[in-house]
mmCIF file of C-alpha atoms in Angstrom:
data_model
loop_
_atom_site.group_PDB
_atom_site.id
_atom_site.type_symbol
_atom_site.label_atom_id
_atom_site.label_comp_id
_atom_site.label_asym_id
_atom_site.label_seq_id
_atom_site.Cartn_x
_atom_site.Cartn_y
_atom_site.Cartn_z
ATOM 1 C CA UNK A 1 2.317 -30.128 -14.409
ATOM 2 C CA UNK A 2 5.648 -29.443 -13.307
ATOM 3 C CA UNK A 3 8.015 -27.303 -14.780
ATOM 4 C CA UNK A 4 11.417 -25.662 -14.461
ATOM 5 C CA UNK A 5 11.015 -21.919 -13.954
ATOM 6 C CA UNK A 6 13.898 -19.688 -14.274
ATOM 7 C CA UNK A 7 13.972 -16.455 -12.998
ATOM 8 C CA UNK A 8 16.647 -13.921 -14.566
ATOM 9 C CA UNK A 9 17.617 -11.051 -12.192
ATOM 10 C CA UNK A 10 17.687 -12.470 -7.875
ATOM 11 C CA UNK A 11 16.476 -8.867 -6.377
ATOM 12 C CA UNK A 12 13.601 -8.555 -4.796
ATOM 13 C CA UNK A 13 10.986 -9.375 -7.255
ATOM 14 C CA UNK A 14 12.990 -12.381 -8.361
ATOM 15 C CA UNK A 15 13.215 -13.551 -4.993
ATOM 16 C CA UNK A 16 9.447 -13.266 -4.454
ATOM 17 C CA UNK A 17 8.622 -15.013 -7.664
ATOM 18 C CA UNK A 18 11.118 -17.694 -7.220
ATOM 19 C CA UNK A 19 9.612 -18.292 -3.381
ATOM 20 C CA UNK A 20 6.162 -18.341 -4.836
ATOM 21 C CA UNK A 21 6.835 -20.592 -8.398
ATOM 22 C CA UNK A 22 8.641 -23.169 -5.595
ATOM 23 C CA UNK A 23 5.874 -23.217 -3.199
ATOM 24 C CA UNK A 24 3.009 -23.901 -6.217
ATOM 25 C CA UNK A 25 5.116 -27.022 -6.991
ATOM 26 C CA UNK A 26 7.697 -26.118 -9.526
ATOM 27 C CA UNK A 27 11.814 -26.539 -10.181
ATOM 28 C CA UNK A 28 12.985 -23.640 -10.123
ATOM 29 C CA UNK A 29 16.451 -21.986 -10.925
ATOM 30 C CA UNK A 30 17.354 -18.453 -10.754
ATOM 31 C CA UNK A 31 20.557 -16.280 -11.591
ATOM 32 C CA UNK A 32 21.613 -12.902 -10.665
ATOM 33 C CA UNK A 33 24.770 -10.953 -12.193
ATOM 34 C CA UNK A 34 27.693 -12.775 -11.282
ATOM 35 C CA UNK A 35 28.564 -16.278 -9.673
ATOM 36 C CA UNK A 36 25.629 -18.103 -8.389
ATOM 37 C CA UNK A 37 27.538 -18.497 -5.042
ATOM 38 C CA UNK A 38 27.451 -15.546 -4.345
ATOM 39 C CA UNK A 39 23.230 -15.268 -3.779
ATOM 40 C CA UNK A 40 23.280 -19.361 -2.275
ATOM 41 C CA UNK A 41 22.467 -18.372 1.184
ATOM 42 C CA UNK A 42 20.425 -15.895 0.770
ATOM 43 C CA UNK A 43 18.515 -17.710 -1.806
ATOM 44 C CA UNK A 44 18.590 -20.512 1.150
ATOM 45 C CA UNK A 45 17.068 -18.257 3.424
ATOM 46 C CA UNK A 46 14.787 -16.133 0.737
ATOM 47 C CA UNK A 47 13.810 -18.694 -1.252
ATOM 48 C CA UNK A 48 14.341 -22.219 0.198
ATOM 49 C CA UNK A 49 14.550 -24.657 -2.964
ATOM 50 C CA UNK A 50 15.357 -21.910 -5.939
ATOM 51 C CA UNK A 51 18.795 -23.221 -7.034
ATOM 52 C CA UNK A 52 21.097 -20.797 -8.336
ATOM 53 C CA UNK A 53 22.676 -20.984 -11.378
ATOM 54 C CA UNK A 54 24.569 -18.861 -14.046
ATOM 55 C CA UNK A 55 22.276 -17.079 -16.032
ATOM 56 C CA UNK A 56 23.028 -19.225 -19.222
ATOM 57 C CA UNK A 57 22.446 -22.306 -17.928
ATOM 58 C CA UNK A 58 19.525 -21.116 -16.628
ATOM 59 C CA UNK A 59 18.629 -19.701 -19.858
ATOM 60 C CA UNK A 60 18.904 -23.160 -21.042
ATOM 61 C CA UNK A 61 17.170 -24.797 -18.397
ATOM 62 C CA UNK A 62 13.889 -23.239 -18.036
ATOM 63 C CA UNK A 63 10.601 -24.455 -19.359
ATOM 64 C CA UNK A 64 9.619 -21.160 -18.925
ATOM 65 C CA UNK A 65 11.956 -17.923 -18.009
ATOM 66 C CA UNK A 66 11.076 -14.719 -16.332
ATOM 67 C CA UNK A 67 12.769 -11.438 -16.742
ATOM 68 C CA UNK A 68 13.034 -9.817 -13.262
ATOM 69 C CA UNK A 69 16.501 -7.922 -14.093
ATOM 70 C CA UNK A 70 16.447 -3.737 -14.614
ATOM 71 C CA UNK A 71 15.003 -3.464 -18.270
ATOM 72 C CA UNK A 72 17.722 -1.413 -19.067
ATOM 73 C CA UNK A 73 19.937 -4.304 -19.178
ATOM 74 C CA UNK A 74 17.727 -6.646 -21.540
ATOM 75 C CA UNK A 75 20.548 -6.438 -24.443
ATOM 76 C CA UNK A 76 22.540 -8.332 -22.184
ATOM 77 C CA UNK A 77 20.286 -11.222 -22.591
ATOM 78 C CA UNK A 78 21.359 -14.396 -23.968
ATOM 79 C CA UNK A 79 19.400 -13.849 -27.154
ATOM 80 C CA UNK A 80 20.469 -17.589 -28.408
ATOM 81 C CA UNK A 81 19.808 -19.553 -25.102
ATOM 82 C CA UNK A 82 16.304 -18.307 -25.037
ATOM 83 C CA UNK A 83 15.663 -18.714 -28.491
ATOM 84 C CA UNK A 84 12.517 -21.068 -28.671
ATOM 85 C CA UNK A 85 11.908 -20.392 -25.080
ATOM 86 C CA UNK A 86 8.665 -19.130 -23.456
ATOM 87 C CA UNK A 87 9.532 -15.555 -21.487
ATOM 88 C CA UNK A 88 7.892 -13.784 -19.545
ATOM 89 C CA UNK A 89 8.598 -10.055 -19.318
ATOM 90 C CA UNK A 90 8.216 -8.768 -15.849
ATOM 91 C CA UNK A 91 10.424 -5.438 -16.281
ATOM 92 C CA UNK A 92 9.510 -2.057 -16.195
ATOM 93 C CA UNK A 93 11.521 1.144 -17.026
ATOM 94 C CA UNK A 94 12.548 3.065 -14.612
ATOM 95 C CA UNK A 95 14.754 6.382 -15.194
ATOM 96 C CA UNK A 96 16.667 6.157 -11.671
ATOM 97 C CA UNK A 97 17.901 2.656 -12.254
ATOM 98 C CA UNK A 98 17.660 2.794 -16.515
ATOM 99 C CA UNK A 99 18.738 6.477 -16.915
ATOM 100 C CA UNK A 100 18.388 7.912 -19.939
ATOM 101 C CA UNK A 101 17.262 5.492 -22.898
ATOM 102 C CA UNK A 102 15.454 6.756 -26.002
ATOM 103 C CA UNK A 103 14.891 3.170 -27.025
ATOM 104 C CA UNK A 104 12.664 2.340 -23.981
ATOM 105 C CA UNK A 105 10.791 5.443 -23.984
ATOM 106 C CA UNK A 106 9.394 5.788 -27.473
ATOM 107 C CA UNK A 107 5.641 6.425 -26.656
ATOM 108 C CA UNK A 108 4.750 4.735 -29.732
ATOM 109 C CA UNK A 109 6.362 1.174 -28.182
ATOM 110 C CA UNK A 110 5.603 -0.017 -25.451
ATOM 111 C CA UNK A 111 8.455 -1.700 -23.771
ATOM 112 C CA UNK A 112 7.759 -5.239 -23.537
ATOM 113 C CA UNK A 113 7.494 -5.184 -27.742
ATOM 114 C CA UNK A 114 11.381 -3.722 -27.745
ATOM 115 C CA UNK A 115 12.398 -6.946 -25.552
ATOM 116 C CA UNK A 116 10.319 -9.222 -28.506
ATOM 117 C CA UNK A 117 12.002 -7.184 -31.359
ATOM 118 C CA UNK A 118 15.233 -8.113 -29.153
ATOM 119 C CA UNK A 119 14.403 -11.725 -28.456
ATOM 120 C CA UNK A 120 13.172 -12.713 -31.689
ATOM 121 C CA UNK A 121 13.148 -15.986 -31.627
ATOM 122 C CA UNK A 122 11.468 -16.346 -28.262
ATOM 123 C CA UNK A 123 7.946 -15.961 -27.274
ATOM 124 C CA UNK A 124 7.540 -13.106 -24.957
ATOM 125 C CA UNK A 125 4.202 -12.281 -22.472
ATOM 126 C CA UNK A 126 4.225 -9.408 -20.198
ATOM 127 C CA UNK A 127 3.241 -10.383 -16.680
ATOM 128 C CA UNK A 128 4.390 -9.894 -13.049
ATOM 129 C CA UNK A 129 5.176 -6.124 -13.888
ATOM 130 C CA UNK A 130 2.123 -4.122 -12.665
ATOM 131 C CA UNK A 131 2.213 -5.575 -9.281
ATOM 132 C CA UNK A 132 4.569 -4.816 -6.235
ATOM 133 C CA UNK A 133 6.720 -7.304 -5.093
ATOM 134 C CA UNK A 134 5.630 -6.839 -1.625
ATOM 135 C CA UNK A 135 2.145 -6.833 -2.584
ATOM 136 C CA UNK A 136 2.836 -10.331 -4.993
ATOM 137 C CA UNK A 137 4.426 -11.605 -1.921
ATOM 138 C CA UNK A 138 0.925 -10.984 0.135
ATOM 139 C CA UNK A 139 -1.125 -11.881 -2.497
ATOM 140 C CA UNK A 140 -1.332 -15.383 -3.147
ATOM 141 C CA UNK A 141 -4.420 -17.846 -2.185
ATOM 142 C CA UNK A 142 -6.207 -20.475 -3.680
ATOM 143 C CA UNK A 143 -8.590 -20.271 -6.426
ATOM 144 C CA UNK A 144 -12.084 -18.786 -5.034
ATOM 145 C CA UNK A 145 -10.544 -17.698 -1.801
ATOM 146 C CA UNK A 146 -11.394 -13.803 -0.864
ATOM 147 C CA UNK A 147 -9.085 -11.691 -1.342
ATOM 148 C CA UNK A 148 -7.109 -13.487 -4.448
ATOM 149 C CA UNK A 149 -6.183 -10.522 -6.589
ATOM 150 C CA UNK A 150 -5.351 -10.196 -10.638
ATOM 151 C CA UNK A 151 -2.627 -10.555 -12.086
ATOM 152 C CA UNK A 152 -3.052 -8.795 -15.993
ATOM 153 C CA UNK A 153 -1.339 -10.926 -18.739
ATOM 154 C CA UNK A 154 -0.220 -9.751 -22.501
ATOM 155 C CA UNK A 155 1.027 -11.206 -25.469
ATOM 156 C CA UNK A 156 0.887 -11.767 -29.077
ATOM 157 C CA UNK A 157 1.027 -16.008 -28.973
ATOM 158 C CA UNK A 158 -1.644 -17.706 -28.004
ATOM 159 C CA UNK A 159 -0.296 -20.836 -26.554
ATOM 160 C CA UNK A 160 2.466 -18.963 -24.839
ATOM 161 C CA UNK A 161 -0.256 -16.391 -23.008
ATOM 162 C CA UNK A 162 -2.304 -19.610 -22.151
ATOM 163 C CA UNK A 163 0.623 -21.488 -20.416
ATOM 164 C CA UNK A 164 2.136 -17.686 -18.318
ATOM 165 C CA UNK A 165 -1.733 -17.386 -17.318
ATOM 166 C CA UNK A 166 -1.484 -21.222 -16.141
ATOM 167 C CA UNK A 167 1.265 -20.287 -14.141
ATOM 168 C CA UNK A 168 -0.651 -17.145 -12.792
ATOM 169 C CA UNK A 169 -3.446 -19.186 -11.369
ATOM 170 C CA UNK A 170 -0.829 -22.002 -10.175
ATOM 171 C CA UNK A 171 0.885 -19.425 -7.877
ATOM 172 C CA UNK A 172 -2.049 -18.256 -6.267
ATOM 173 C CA UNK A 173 -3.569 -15.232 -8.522
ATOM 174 C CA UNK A 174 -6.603 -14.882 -11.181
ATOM 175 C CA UNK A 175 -5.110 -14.636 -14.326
ATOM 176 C CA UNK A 176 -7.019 -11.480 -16.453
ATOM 177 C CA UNK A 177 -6.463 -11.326 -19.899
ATOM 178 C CA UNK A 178 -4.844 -8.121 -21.388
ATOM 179 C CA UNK A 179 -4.427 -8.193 -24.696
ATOM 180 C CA UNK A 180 -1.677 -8.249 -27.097
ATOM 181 C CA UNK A 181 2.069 -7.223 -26.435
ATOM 182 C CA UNK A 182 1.309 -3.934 -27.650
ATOM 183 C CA UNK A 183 -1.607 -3.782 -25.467
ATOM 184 C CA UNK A 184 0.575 -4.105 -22.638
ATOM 185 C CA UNK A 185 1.049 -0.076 -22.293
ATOM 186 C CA UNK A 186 -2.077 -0.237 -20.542
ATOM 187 C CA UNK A 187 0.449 -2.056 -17.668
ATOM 188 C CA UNK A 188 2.906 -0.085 -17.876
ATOM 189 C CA UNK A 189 4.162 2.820 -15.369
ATOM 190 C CA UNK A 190 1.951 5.488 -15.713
ATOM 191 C CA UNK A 191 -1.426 3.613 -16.914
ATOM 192 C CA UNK A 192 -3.877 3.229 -13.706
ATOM 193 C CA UNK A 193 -3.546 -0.184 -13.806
ATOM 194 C CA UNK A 194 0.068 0.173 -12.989
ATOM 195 C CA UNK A 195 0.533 -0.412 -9.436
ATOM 196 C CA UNK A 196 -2.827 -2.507 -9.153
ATOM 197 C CA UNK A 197 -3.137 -4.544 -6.273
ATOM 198 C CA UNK A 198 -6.717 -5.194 -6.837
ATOM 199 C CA UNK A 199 -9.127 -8.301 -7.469
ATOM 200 C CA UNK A 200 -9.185 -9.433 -11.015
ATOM 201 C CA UNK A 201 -12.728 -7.925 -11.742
ATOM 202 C CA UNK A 202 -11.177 -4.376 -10.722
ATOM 203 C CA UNK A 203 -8.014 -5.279 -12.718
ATOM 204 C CA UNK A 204 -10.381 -5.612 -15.537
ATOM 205 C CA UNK A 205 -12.155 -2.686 -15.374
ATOM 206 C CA UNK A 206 -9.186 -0.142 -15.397
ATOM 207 C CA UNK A 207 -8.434 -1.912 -18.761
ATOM 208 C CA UNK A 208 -11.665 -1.481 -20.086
ATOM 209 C CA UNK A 209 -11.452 2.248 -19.438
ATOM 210 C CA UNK A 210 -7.563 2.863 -19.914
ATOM 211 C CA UNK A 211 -9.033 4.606 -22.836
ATOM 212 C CA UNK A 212 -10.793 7.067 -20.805
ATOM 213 C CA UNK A 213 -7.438 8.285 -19.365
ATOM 214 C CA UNK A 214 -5.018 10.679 -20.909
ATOM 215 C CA UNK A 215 -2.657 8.696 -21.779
ATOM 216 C CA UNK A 216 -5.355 6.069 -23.290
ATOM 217 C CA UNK A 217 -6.622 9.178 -24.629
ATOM 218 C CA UNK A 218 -3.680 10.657 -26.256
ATOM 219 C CA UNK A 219 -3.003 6.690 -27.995
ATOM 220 C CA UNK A 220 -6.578 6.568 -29.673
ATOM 221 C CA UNK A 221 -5.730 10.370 -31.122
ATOM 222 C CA UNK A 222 -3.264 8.831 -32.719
ATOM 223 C CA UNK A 223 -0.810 10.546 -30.573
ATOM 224 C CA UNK A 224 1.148 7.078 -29.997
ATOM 225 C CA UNK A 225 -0.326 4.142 -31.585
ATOM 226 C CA UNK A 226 -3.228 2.118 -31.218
ATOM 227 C CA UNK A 227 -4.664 -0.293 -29.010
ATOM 228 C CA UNK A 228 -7.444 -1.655 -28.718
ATOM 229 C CA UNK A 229 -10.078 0.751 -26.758
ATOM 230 C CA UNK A 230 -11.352 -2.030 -24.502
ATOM 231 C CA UNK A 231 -10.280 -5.724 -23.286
ATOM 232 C CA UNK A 232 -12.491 -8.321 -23.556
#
């Protein structure tokens, strides 16, 4: 089924995902920081048939939204335009473009359940994060075909993780289960699985054994939080 995908933040992994959620079939609208004439052409040339918009109206637009902006900025949201909406949280934290932010580097969150607490009237499901953009661009092909790699998806809402892992598979990767929002530390910079480029049956397995690492190690201590020690 069709649906209108809109893609917060035009850089380079919002260019890639925009290119790729056209191709599988799908309207798709996407807004960087400022007026949406400003990215037409290259959004023409990047991503033929993403229409840009303001990022309100495509706030209010999409069936389902993707956060692809620096996750230092995600207070600038528009908290009531995505109320009721499904999001998907494809930021990571990153000191050089962040700097310095004690709310996204509490050990004991990880960052995906500070954009929830933020948004909390949406549904939010980490995905697209662990991945390169380079390497999403590459990845793609069709179900069964070697060389389709995993793409890990997180949340806390059932139907919302079933419809981003829908979405996964429609744009050309194996969807792999990862457990709940707070789960999702296991994908975050840092955890092996962070960077993965890998089939989904190798995605899986550095889940199953994030415990095994220090920083898996140092969460079951008790040192951050817990989660759970393998995914199913």
């Amino acid at each position: 089924m069709s649906e209108t995908i809109s893609i917060l933040g035009a850089g380079k992994l919002g260019t890639v995902l925009a290119r790729l959620a056209v191709a599988s079939g799908h309207r798709v609208l996407i807004a960087g920081s400022g007026d949406p004439e400003r990215i037409r052409l290259i959004m023409q040339v990047m991503a033929p048939g993403a229409e840009p918009v303001a990022a309100l109206q495509a706030a209010r637009e999409g069936d389902i939204v993707i956060l692809a902006l620096p996750l230092g900025k995600y207070r600038t949201l528009p908290r009531e335009a995505l109320a009721g909406k499904l999001v998907i949280d494809a930021m990571n934290y990153w000191w050089e473009v962040d700097g310095p932010r004690p709310d996204l580097t509490d050990s004991d969150l990880p960052t995906s359940t500070v954009v929830q607490e933020f948004l909390a009237h949406s549904v939010v499901v980490k995905a697209f994060n662990h991945m390169g953009y380079h390497d999403l661009d590459e990845g793609p092909r069709r179900p069964g075909a070697p060389g389709r790699k995993g793409m890990a998806v997180a949340g806390d809402d059932g139907n919302g993780t079933d419809r981003v892992i829908t979405l996964v598979d429609q744009i050309g990767l194996d969807p792999v289960p990862a457990g709940t929002l707070h789960d999702s530390i296991r994908l975050q910079p840092h955890a092996e699985a962070f960077g993965a480029n890998a089939p989904a049956s190798e995605l899986q397995s550095m889940l199953n054994r994030f415990h095994t690492t220090l920083l898996g190690r140092e969460i079951l201590d008790g040192c951050i939080g817990d989660v759970s020690p393998a995914v199913a």
